[in-house]
Tab-separated table of C-alpha atoms in Angstrom:
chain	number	residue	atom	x	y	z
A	6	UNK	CA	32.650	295.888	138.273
A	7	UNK	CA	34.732	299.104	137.482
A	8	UNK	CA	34.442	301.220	140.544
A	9	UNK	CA	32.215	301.814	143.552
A	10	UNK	CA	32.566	304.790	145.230
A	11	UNK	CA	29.196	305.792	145.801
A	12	UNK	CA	28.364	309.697	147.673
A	13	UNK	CA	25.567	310.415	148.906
A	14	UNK	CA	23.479	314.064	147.751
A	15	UNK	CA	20.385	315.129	148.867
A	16	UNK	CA	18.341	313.051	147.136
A	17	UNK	CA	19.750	310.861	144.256
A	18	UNK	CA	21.582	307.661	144.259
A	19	UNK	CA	24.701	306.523	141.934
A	20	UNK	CA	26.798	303.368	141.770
A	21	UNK	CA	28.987	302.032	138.909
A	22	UNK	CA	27.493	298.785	137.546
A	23	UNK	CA	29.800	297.206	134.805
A	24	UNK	CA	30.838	297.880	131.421
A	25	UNK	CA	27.644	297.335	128.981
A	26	UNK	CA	25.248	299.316	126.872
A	27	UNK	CA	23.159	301.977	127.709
A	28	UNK	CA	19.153	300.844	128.259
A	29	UNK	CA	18.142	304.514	129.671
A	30	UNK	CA	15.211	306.058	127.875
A	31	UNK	CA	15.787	309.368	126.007
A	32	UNK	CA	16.090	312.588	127.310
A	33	UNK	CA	17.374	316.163	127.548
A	34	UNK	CA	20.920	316.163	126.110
A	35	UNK	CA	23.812	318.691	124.770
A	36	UNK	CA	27.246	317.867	123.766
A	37	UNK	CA	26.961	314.040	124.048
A	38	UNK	CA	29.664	311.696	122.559
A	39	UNK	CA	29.081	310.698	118.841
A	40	UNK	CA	28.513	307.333	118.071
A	41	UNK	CA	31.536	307.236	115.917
A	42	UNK	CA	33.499	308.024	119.082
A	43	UNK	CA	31.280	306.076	121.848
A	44	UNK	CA	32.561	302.957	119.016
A	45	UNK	CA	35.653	304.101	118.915
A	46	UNK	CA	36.191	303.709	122.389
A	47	UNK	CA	37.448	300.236	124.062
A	48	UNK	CA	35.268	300.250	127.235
A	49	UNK	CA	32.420	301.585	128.015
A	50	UNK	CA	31.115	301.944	131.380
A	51	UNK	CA	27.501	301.664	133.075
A	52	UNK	CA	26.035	304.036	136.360
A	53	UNK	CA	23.048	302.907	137.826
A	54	UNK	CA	21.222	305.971	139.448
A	55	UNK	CA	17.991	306.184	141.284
A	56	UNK	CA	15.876	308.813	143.591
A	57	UNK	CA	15.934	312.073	141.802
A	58	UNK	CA	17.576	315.752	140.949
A	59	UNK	CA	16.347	318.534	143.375
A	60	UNK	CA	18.120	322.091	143.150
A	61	UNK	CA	17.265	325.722	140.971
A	62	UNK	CA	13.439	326.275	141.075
A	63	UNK	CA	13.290	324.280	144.359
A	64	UNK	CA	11.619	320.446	143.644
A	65	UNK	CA	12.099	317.195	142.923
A	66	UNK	CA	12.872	316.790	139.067
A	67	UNK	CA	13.373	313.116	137.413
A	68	UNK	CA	12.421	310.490	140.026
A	69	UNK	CA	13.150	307.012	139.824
A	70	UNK	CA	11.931	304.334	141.770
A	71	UNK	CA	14.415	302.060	140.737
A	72	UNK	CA	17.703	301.964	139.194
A	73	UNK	CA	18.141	303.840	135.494
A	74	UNK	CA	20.987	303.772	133.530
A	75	UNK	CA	23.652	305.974	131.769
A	76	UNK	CA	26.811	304.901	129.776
A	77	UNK	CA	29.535	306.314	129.754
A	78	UNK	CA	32.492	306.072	127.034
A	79	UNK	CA	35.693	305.259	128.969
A	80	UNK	CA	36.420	302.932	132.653
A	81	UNK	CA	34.555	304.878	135.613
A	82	UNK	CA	37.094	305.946	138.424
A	83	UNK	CA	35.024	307.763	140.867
A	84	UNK	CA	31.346	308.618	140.911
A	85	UNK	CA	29.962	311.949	142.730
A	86	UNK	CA	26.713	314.023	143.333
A	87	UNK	CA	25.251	316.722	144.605
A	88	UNK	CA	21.754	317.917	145.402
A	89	UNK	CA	21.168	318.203	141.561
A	90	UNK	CA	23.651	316.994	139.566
A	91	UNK	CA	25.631	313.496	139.169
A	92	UNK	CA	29.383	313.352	137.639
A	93	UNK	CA	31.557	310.463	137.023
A	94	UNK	CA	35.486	310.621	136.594
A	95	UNK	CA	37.186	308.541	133.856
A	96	UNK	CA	40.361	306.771	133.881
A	97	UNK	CA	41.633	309.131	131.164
A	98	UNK	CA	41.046	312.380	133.468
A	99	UNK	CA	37.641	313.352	131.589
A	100	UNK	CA	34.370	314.371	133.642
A	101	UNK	CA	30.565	313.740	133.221
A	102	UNK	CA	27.682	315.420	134.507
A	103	UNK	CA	24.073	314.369	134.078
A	104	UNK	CA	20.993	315.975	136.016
A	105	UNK	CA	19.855	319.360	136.116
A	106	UNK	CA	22.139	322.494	134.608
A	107	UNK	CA	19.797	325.751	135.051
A	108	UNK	CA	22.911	326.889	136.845
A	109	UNK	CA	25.395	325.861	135.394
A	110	UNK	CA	26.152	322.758	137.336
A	111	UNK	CA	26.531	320.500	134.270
A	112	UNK	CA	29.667	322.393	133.435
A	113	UNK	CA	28.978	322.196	129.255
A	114	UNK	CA	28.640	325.883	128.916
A	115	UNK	CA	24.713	325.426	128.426
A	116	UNK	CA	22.044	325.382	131.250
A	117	UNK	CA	19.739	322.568	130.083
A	118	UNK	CA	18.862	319.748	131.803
A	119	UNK	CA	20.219	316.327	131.046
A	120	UNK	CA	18.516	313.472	133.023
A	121	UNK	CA	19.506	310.174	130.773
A	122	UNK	CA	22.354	311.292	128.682
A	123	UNK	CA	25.783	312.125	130.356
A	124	UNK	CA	27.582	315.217	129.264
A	125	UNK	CA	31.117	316.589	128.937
A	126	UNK	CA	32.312	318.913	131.600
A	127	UNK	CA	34.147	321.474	129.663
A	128	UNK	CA	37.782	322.222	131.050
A	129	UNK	CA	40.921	323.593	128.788
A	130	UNK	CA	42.127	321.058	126.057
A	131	UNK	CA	44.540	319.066	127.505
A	132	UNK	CA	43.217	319.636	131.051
A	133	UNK	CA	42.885	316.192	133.017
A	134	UNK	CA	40.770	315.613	136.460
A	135	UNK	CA	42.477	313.268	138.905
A	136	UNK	CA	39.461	313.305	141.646
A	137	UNK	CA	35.921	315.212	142.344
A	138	UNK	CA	35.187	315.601	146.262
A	139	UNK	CA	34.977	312.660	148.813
A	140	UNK	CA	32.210	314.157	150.082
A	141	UNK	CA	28.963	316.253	148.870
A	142	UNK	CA	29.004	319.199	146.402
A	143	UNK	CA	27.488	322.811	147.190
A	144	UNK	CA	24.248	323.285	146.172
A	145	UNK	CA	23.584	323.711	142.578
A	146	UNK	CA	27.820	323.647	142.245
A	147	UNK	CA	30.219	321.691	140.788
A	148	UNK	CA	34.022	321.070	142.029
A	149	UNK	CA	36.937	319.204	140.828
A	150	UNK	CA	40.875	318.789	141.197
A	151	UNK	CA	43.232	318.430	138.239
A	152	UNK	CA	46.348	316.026	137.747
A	153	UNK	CA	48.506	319.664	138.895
A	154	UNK	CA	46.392	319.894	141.842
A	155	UNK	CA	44.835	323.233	140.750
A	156	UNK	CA	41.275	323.075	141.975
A	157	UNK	CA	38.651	323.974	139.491
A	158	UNK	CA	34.219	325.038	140.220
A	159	UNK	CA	31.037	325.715	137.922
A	160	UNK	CA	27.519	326.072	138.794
A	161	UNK	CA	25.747	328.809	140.983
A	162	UNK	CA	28.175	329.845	143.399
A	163	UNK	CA	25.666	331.469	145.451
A	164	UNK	CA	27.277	332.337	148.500
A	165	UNK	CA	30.625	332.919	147.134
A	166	UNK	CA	32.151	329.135	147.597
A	167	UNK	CA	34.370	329.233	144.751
A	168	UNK	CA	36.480	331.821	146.746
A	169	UNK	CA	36.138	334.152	143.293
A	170	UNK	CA	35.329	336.940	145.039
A	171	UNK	CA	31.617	336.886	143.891
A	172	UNK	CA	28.450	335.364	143.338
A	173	UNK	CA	28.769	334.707	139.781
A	174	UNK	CA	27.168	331.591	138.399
A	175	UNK	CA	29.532	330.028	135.821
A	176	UNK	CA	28.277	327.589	133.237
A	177	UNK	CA	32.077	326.017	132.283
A	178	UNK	CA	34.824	325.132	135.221
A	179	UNK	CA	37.191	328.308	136.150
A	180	UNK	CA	40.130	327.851	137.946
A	181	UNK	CA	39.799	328.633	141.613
A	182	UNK	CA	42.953	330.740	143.338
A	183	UNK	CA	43.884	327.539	145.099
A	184	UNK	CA	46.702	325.655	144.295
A	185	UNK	CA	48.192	321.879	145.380
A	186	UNK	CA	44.899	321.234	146.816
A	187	UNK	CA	45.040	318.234	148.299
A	188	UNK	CA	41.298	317.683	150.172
A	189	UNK	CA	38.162	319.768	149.542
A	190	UNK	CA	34.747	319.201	150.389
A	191	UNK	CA	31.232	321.395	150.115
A	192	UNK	CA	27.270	321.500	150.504
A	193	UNK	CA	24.800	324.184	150.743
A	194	UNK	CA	26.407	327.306	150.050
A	195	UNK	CA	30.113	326.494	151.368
A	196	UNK	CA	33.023	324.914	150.525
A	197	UNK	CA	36.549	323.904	152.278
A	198	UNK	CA	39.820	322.893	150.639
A	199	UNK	CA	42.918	322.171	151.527
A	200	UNK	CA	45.899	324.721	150.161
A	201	UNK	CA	49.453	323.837	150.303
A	202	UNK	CA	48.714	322.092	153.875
A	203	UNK	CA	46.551	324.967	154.918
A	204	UNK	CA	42.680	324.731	155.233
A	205	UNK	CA	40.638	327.763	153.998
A	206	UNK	CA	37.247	328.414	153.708
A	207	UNK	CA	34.447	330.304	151.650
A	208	UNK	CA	31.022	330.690	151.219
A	209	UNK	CA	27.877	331.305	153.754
A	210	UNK	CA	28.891	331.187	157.063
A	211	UNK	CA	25.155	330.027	158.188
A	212	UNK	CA	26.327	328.981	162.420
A	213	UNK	CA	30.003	329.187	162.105
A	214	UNK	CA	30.553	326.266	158.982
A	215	UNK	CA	33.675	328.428	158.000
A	216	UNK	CA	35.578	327.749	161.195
A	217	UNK	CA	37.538	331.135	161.305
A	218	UNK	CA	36.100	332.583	164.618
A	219	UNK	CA	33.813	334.992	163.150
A	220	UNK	CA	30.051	334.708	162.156
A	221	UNK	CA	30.696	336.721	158.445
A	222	UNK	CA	30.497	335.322	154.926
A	223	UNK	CA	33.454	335.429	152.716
A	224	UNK	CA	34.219	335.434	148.870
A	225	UNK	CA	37.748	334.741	149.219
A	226	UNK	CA	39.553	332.276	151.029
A	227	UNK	CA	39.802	332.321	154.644
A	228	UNK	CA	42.078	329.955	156.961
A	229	UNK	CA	39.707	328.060	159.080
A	230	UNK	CA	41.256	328.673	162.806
A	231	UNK	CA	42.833	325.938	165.150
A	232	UNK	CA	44.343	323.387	162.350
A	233	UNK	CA	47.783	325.272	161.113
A	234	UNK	CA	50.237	322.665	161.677
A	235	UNK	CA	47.720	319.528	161.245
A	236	UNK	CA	48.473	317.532	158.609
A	237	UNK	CA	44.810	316.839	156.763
A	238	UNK	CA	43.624	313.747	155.304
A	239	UNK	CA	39.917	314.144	154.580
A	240	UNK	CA	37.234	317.485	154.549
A	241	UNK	CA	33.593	316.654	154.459
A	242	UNK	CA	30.627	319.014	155.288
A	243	UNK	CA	26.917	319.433	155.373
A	244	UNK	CA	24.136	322.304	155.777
A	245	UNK	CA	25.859	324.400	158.034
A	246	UNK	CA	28.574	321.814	159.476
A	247	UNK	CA	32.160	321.328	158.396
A	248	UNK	CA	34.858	318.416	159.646
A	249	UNK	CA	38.263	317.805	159.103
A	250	UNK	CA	40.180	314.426	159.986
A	251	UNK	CA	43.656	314.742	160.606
A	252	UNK	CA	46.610	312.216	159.718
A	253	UNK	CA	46.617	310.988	163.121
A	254	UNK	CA	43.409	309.927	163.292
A	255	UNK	CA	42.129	312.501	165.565
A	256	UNK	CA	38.748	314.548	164.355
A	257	UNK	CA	37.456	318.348	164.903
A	258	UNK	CA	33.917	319.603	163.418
A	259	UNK	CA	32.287	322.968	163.798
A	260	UNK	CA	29.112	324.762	162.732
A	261	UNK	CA	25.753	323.980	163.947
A	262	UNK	CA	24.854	321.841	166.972
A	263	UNK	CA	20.839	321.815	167.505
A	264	UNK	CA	20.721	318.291	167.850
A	265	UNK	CA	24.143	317.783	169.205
A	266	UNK	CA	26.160	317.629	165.470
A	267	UNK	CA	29.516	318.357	166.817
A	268	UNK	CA	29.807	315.414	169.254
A	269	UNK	CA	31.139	317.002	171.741
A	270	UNK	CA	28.352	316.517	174.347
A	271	UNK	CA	26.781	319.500	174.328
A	272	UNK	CA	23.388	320.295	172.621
A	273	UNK	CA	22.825	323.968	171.129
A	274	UNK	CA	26.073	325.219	171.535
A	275	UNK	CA	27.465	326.251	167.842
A	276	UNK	CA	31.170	326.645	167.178
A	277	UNK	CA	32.663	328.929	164.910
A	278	UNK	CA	36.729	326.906	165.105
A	279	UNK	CA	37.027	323.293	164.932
A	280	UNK	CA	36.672	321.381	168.348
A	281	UNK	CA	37.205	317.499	168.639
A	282	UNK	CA	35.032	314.602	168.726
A	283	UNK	CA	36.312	312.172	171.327
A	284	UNK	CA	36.581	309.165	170.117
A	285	UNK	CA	38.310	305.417	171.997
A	286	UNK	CA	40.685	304.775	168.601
A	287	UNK	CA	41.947	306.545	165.843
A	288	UNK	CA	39.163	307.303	163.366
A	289	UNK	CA	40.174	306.171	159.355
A	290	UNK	CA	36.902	307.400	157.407
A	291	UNK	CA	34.115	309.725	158.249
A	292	UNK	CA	31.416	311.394	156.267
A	293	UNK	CA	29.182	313.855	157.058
A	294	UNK	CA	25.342	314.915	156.444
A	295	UNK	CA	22.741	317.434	156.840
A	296	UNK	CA	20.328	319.795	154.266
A	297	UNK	CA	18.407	321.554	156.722
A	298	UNK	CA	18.443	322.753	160.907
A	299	UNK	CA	15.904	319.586	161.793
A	300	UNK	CA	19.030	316.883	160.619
A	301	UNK	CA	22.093	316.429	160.219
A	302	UNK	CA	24.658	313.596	161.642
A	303	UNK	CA	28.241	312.193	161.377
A	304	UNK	CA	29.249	308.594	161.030
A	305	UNK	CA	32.846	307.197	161.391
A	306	UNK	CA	35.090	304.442	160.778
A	307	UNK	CA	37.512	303.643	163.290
A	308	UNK	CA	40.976	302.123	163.462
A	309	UNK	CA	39.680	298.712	165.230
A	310	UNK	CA	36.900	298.365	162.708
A	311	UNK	CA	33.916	299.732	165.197
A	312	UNK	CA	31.452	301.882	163.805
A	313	UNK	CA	30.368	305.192	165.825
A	314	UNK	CA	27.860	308.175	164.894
A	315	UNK	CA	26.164	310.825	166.780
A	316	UNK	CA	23.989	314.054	165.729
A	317	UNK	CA	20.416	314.138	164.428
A	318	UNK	CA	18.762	310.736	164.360
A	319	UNK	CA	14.878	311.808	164.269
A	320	UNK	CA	14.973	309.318	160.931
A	321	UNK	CA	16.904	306.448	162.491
A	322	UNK	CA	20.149	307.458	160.562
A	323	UNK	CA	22.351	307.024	163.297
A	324	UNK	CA	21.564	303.284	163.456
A	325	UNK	CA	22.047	302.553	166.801
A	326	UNK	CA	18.092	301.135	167.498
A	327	UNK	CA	16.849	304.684	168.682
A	328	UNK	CA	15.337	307.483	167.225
A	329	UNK	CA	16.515	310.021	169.971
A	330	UNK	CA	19.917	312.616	168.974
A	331	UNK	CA	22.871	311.755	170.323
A	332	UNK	CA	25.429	314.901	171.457
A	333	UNK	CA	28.489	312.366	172.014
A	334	UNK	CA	29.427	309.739	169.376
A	335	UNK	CA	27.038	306.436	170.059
A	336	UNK	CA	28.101	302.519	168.465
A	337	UNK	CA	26.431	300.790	165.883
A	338	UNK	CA	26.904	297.876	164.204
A	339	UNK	CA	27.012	296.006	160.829
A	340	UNK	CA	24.432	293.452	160.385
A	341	UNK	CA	25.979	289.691	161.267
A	342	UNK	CA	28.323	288.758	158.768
A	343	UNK	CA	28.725	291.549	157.334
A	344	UNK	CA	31.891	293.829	157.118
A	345	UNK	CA	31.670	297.171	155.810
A	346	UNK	CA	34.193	298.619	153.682
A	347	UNK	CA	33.083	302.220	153.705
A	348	UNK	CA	30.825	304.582	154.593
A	349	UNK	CA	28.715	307.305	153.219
A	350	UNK	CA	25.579	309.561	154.531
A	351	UNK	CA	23.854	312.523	152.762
């Protein structure tokens, strides 16, 4: 096995198998490797994906029942999605995108689709990536950081989460005015990243998801309130929920809290700045998920191993043997035997 870092999307499924051929049927494709270069090149490395690709005109596009294949030419480092698209990170700093591209989102400079054949995300000639978000993607959008730790987005940019001071859909990556980002994170139509220690946000502020205090949309960065000082670790986000998990283990959320998503004990009351789960240890991983008002719910790691969730759990994804939400963080726990290693929830 290469890699397993597997992130969860609305609807599809990815995880990095092993270095072998590529069994995938044919399909859509622009700007795929050669096969003078895929022979050329000393690994080669196998995703297995399954579910399917829902974004643009609004459906489910591609579905697989079981895992398909794609191969890509290099060692997988990190694997990604969002609601439409999948990437995967080489070891040489090179990105792939396979899905759906009416937007954009493929990053090629084309907007095809490309369901079985991985394409080349087109950055500047000697341009490397050194990591694509933790968490989700916005919808329809594509995000990555670069070995300088200039951040870089394609795709529809429909509420303005590329902090370009539009709505412009781009089909190849653009630099974002953002520099030694060190943590970034987006879904729906909003995005977070952290700037020379400072978290800012942009995008759709749908129930306060931007954390400044205010209730507006923005194009252009804005500091998301109640964090200056805090050093940052991880940013995840959802529908209309952000998070941020600080160095010291402690946690603060904000956005939308129907069914009790900010875990603070209290049902229906939104916040528009970051307030803090309460937790019995430090917390070391959380991730965060949501694509509509009726869901949405955050699951964490903690320092002494335990497991903890709380939000939306109308489809048992808070695992703790109920169905009912839960406004403060609840237990749950691995099956015997088992130990998990990490977490992810979409």
């Amino acid at each position: 096995m290469k890699s397993l870092n597997v992130r969860g999307g609305l609807c599809a499924i990815t995880a990095v198998l092993a270095a072998a051929g590529c069994s995938a049927s044919p399909g859509p494709f622009a700007g795929r490797p050669s096969r003078a270069a895929m022979a050329n090149q000393e690994t080669t490395s196998t995703v297995g994906h399954w579910g399917s690709f829902f974004g643009g005109p609004k459906g489910n596009f591609d579905i697989e029942k079981s895992p398909v294949t794609v191969t890509l030419p290099g060692t997988v480092s990190e694997v990604g999605t969002s609601n439409s698209t999948e990437y995967a990170l080489l070891t040489n700093g090179s990105l792939y995108a396979w899905g759906l591209g009416a937007q954009g989102q493929l990053g090629n400079g084309r907007k095809g689709n490309s369901f079985s054949s991985p394409v080349r995300v087109r950055f500047p000639a000697g341009l490397k990536i050194a990591s694509i978000p933790a968490d989700v993607m916005p919808y329809d959008t594509g995000l990555a950081v670069d070995t300088r730790g200039n951040v870089w987005g394609w795709g529809d940019n429909g509420g303005g989460e590329l902090c370009l001071g539009n709505t412009t859909a781009y089909s190849t990556p653009v630099e974002l005015p953002l520099a030694d980002v060190t943590a970034l994170a987006g879904a729906s139509n909003h995005a977070l990243y952290d700037s020379h220690g400072t978290v800012y946000a942009c995008g759709q502020n749908v129930d306060g998801d931007l954390g400044d205090g205010t209730s507006h949309n923005t194009t252009t960065p804005r500091k998301v309130a109640r964090l200056a000082g805090s050093s940052v670790t991880t940013l995840v986000a959802s529908f209309a929920n952000s998070g941020a998990l600080l160095s010291d283990g402690r946690y603060f959320d904000w956005g939308f809290d129907g069914s009790g998503q900010l875990g603070n004990g209290l049902v229906r009351r939104s916040s528009d700045v970051p307030v803090r789960a309460h937790l019995p240890h430090p917390v070391t991983q959380v991730v965060q998920g949501g694509s509509i008002w009726n869901n949405g719910q955050t699951l964490v790691m903690l320092s002494n191993g335990s497991l903890w969730s709380w939000g939306n759990d109308r489809a048992a994804q808070l695992g703790d043997g109920t169905t009912r939400l839960e406004p403060m963080p609840v237990r749950f726990h691995a099956p015997r035997g088992v130990v998990y290693r990490s977490l992810a929830t979409g």
